[in-house]
Each structure stands twice: as C-alpha cells, then as structure tokens.
Short mmCIF file of N, CA and C in Angstrom, two decimals:
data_model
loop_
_atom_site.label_atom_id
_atom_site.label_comp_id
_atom_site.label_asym_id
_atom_site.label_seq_id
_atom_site.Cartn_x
_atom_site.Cartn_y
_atom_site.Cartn_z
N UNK A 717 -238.62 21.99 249.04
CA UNK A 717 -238.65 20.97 248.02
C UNK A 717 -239.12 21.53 246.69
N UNK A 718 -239.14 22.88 246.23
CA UNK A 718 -239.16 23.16 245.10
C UNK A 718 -238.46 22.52 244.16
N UNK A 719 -239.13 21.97 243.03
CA UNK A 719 -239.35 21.54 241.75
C UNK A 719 -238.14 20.31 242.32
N UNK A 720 -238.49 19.64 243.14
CA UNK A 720 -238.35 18.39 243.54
C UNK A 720 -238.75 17.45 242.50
N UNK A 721 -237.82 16.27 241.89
CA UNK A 721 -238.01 15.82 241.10
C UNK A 721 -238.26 13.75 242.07
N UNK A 722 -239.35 13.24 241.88
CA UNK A 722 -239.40 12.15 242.58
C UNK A 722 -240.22 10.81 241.65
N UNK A 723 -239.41 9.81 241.69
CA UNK A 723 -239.91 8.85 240.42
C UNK A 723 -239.54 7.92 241.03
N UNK A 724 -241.12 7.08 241.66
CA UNK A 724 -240.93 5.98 242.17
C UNK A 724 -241.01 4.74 241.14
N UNK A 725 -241.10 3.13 241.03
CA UNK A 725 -241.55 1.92 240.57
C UNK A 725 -241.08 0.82 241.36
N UNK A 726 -241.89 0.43 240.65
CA UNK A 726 -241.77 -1.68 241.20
C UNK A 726 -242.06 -1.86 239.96
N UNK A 727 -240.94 -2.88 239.56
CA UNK A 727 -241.07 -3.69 238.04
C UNK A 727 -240.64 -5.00 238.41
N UNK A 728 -241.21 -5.92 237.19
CA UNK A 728 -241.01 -7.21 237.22
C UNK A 728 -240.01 -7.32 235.79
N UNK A 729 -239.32 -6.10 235.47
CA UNK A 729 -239.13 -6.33 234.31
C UNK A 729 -237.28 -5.76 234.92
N UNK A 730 -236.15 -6.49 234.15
CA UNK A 730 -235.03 -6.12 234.39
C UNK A 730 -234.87 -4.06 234.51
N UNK A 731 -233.92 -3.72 235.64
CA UNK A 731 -234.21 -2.29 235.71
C UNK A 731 -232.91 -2.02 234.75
N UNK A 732 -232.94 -0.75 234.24
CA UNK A 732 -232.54 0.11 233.25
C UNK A 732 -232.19 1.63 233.65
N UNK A 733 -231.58 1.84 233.14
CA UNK A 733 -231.03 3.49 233.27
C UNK A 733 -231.62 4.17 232.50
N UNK A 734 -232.26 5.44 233.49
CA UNK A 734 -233.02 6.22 232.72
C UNK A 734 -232.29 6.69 231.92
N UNK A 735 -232.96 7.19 230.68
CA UNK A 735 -232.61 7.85 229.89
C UNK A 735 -231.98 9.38 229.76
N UNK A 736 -232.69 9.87 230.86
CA UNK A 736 -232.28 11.15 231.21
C UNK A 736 -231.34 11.03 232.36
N UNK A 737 -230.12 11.22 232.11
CA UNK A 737 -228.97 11.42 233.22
C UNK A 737 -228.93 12.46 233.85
N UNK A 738 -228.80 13.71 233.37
CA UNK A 738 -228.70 15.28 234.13
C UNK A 738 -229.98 15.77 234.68
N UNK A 739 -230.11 16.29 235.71
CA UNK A 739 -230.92 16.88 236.27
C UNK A 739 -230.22 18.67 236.89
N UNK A 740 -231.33 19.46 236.38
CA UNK A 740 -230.91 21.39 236.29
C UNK A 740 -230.58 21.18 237.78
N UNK A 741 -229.43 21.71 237.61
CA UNK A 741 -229.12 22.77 239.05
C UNK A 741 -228.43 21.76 240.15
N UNK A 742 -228.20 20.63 239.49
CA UNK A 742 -227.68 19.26 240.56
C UNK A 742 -225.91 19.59 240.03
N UNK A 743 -225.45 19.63 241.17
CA UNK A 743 -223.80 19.28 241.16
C UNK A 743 -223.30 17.65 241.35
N UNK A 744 -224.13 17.50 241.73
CA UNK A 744 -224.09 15.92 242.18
C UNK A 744 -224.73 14.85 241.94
N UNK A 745 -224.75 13.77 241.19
CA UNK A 745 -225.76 12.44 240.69
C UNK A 745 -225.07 11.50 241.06
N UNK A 746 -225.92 10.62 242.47
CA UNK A 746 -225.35 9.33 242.64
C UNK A 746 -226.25 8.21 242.33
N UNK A 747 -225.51 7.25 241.60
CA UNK A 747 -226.27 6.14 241.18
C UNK A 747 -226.09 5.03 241.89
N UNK A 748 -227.43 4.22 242.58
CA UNK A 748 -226.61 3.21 243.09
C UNK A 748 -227.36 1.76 242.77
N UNK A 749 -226.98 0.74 242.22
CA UNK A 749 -227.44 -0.21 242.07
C UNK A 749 -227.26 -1.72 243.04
N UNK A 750 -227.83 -2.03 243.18
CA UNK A 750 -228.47 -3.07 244.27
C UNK A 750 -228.21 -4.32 243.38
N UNK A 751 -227.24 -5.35 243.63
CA UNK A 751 -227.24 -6.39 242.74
C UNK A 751 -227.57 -7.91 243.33
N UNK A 752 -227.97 -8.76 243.46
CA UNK A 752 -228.08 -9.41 244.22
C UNK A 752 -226.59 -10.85 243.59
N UNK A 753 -225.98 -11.09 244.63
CA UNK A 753 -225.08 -11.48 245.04
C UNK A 753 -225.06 -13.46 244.68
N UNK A 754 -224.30 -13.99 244.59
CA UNK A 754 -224.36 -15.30 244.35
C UNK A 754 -224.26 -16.56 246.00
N UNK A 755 -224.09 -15.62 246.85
CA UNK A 755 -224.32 -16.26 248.52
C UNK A 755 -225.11 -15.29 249.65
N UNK A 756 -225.97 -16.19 249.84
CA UNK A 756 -226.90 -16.30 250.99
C UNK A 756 -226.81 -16.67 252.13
N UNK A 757 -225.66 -15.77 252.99
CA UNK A 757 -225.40 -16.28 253.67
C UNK A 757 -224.05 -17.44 253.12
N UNK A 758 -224.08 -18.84 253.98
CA UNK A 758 -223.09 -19.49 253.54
C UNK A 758 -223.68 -20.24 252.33
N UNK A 759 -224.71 -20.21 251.55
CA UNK A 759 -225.34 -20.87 250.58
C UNK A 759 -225.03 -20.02 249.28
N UNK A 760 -225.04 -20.98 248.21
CA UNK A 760 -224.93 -20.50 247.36
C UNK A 760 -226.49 -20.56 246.78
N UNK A 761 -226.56 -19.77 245.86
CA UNK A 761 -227.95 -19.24 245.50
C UNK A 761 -228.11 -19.20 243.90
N UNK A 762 -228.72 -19.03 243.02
CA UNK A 762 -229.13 -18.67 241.56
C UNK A 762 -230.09 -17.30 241.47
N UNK A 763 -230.65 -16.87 242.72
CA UNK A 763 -231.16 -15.92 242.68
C UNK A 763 -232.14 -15.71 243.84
N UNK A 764 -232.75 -14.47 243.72
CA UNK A 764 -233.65 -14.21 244.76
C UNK A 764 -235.15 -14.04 244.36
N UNK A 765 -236.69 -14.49 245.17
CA UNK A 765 -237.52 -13.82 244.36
C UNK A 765 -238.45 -12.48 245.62
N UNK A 766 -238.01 -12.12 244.87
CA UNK A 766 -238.94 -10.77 245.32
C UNK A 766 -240.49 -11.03 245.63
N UNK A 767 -241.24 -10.74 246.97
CA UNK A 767 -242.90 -10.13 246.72
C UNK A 767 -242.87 -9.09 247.09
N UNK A 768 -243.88 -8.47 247.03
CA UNK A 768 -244.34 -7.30 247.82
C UNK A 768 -245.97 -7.16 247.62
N UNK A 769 -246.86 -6.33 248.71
CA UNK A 769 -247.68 -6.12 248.79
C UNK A 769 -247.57 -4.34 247.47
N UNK A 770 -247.96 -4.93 246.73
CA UNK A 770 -247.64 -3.96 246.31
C UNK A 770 -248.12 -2.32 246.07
N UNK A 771 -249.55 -1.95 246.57
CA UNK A 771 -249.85 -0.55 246.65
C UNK A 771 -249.47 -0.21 247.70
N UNK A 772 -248.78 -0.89 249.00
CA UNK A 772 -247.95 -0.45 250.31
C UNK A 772 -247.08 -0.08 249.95
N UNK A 773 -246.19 -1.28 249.19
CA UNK A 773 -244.71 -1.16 249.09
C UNK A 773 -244.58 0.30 247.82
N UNK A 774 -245.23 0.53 247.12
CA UNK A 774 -245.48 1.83 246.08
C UNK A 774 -245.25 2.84 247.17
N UNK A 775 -246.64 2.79 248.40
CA UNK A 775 -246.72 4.17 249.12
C UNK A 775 -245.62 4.17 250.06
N UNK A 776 -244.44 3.09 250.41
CA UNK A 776 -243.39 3.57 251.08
C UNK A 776 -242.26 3.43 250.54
N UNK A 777 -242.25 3.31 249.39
CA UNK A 777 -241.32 3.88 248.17
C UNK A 777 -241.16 4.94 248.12
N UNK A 778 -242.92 5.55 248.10
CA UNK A 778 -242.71 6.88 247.81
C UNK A 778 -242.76 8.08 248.83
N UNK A 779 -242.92 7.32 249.98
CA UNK A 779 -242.81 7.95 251.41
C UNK A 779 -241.36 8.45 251.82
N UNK A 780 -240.54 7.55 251.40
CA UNK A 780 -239.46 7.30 251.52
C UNK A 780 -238.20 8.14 250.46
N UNK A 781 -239.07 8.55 249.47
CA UNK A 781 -238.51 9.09 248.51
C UNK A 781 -238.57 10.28 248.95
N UNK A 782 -240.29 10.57 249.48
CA UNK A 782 -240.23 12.12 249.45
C UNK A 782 -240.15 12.97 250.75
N UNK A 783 -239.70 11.93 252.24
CA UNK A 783 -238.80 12.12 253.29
C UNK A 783 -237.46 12.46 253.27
N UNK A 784 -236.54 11.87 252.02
CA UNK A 784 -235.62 12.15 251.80
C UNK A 784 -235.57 13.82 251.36
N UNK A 785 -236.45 14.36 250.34
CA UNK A 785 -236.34 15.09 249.60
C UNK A 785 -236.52 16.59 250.72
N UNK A 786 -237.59 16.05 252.03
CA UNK A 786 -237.72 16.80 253.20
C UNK A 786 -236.37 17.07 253.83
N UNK A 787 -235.48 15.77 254.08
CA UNK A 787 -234.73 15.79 254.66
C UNK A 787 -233.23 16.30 254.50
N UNK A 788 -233.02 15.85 253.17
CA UNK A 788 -231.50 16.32 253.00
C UNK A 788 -231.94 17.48 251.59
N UNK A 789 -230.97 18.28 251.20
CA UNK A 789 -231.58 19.09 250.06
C UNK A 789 -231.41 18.70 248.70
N UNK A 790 -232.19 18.11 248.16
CA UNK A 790 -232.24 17.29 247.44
C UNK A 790 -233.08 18.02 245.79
N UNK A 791 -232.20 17.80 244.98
CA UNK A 791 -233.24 18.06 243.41
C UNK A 791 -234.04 16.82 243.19
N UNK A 792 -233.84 15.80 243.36
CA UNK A 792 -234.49 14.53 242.59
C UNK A 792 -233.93 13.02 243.53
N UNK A 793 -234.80 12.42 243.43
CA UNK A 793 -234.59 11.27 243.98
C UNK A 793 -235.82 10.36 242.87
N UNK A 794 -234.87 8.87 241.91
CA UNK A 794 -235.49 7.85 241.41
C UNK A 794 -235.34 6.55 242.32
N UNK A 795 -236.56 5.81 242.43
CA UNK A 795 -236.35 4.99 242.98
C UNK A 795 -236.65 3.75 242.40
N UNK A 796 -236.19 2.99 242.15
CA UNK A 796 -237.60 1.39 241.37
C UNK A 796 -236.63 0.15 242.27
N UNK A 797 -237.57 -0.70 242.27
CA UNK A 797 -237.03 -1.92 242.70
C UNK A 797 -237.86 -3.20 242.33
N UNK A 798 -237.26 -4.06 242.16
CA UNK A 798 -237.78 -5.49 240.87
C UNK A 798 -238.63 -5.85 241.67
N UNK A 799 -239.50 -6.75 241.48
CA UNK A 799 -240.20 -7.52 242.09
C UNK A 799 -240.39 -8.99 241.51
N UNK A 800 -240.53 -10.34 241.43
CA UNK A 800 -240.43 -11.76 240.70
C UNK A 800 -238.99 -12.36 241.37
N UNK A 801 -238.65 -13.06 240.16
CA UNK A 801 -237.31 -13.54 240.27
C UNK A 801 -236.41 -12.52 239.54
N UNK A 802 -235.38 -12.44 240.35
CA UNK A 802 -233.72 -11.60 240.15
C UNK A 802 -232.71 -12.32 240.11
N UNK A 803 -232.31 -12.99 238.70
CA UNK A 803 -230.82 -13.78 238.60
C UNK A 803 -230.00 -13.13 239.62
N UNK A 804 -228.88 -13.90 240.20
CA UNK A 804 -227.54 -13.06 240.62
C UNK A 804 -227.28 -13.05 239.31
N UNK A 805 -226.38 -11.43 240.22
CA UNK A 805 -225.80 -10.88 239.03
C UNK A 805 -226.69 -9.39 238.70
N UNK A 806 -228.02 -9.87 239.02
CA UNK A 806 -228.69 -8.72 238.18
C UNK A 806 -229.23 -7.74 239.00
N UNK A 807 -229.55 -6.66 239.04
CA UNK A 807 -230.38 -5.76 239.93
C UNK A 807 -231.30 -5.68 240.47
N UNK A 808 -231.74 -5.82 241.74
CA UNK A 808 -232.67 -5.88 242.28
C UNK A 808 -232.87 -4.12 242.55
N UNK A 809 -232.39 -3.54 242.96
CA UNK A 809 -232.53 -1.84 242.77
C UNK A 809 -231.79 -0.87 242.34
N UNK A 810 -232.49 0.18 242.11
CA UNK A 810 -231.69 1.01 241.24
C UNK A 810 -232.15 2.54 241.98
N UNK A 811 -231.34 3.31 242.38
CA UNK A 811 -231.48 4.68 242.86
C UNK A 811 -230.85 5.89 242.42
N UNK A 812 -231.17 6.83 242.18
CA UNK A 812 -230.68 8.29 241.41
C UNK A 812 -230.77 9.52 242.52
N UNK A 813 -229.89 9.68 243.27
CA UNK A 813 -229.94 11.07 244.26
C UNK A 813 -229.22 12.09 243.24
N UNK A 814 -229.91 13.35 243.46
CA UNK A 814 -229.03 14.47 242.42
C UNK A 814 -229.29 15.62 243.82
N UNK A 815 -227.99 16.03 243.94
CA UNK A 815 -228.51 17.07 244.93
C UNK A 815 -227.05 18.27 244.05
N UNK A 816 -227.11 19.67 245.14
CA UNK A 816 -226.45 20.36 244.65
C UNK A 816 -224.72 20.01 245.32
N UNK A 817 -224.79 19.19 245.96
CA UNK A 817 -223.23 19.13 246.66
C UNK A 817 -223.43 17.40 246.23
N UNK A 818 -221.96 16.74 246.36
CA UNK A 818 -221.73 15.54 246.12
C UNK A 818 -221.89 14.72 248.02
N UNK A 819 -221.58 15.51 248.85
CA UNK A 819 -221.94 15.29 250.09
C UNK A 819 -223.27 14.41 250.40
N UNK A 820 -224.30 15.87 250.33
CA UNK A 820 -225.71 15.61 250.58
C UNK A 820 -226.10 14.01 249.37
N UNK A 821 -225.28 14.18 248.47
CA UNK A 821 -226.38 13.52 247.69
C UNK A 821 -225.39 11.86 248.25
N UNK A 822 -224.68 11.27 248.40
CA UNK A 822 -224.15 9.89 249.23
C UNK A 822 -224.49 10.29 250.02
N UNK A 823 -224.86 11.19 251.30
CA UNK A 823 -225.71 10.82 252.38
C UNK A 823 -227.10 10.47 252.22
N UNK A 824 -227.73 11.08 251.82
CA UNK A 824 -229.08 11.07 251.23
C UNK A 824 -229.54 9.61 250.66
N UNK A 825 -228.58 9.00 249.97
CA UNK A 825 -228.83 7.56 249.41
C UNK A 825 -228.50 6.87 250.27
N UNK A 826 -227.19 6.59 251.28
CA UNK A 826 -227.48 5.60 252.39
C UNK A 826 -228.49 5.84 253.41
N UNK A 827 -228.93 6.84 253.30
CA UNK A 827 -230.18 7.04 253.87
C UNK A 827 -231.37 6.40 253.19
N UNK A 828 -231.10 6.72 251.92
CA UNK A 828 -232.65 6.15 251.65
C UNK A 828 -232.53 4.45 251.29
N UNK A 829 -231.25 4.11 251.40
CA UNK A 829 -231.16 2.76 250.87
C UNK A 829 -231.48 1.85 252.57
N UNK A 830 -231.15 2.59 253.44
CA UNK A 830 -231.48 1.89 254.34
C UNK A 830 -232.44 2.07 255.05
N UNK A 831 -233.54 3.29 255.00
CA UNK A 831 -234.73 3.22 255.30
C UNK A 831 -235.91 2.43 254.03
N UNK A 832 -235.52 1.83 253.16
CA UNK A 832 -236.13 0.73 251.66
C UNK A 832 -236.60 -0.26 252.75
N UNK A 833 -235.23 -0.44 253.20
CA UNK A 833 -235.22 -1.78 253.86
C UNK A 833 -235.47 -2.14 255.06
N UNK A 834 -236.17 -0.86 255.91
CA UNK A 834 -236.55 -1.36 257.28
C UNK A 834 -238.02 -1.52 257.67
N UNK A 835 -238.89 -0.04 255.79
CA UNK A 835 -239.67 0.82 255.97
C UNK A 835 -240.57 -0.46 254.74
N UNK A 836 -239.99 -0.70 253.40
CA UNK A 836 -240.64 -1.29 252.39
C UNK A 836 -241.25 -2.58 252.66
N UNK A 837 -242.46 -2.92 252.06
CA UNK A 837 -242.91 -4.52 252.51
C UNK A 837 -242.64 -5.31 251.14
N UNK A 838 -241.70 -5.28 250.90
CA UNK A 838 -240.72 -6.31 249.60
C UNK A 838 -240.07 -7.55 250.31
N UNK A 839 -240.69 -8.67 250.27
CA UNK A 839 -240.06 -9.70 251.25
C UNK A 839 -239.15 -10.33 250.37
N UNK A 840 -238.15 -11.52 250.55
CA UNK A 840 -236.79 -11.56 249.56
C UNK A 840 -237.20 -13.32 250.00
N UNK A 841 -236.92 -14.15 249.08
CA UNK A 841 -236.78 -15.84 249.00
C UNK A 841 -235.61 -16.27 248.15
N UNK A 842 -234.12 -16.94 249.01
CA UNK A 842 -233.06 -16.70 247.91
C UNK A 842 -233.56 -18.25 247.33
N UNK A 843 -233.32 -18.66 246.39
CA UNK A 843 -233.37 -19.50 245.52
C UNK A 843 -232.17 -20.29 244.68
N UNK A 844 -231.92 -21.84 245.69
CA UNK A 844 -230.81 -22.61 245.35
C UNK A 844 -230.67 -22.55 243.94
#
C-alpha cells in the first residue's frame, strides 16, 4: 500500500467532485455515484434520510477503505457518504477507485460499494 491515497467523509452537505481528478501512476479512475432513486420499493418517495452513529460509521468507512487498498492494488480510494435528508435525484454517495489497470479498479468498487453496506452503521428512512 505504498503512498496509498485514502479520503474518507460523512457530510450533511450535498457531495461534490473533488477537485483533483488525476491521481500519479493510476491507469484507471472509477467514479461511482450513489443516487437515491424516486421508488421504495413499490412507493414512491421524495427522498431518503440518512443516520448514522457517526465515529463508527467514520471508522468503517475507513476500515473499509483501507481493506480495499489491502486487498485489490489500489493507488487511492475516496469515500464520503451524506448523512440528513437526500432529495431523489441527489447523491447519497460518492466513490473514487484509481488503480493501475481499469480491471482492479471496477472490481475494487463493487467491492467496496457492497461491503458500505453490510459493514457501515448509516441506517436509511425513505420519506413519502
């Protein structure tokens, strides 16, 4: 995991694209954004609200970030995910894998997108 690049958050504030796109020595940057959807099931919804415990949900953010970085070969992994209310429509997460192959780095993110969600204590309330 040399010069492993790892940037966790929880915001209550709409998420954004970092500013810095390229990362040295990466062939590969996958971005993936998490939007939350206008049905819940068969309900229709206006949005979702996010809690989390949040110095847990931080340390398996970042558990999770930097398992990945163990696991597949990885330059950088960003992670943030909202916390409050999330219009549909809008992002509830946002992820940045940069690895040196385009392979590793889409494996690496359905990996980490689905250990968020088995591993994180972010509970979800959709909202008619």
């Amino acid at each position: 995991m040399a010069n492993y690049v790892c940037e966790i958050a929880l915001s209550e504030e709409p998420l954004r694209l970092p500013a810095k796109a390229e990362v040295e020595g990466a062939g590969a940057i996958v971005d993936f954004w998490g939007n939350v959807r206008a049905q819940e099931g068969s309900e229709t919804i206006s949005g979702i609200e996010y809690e989390a415990h949040r110095n847990m949900a931080e340390h398996q953010l970042r558990a999770v970030a930097e398992e990945a970085g163990r696991e597949f070969p990885l330059q950088a992994v960003v992670l943030h995910h909202r916390i409050g209310f999330v219009r549909t429509g809008e992002s509830s997460v946002f992820l940045r894998v940069a690895a040196a192959h385009r392979g590793e780095a889409f494996r690496a993110a359905q990996w980490i997108v689905d250990e968020l969600k088995k591993r994180v204590p972010i509970w979800k309330k959709p909202r008619p």
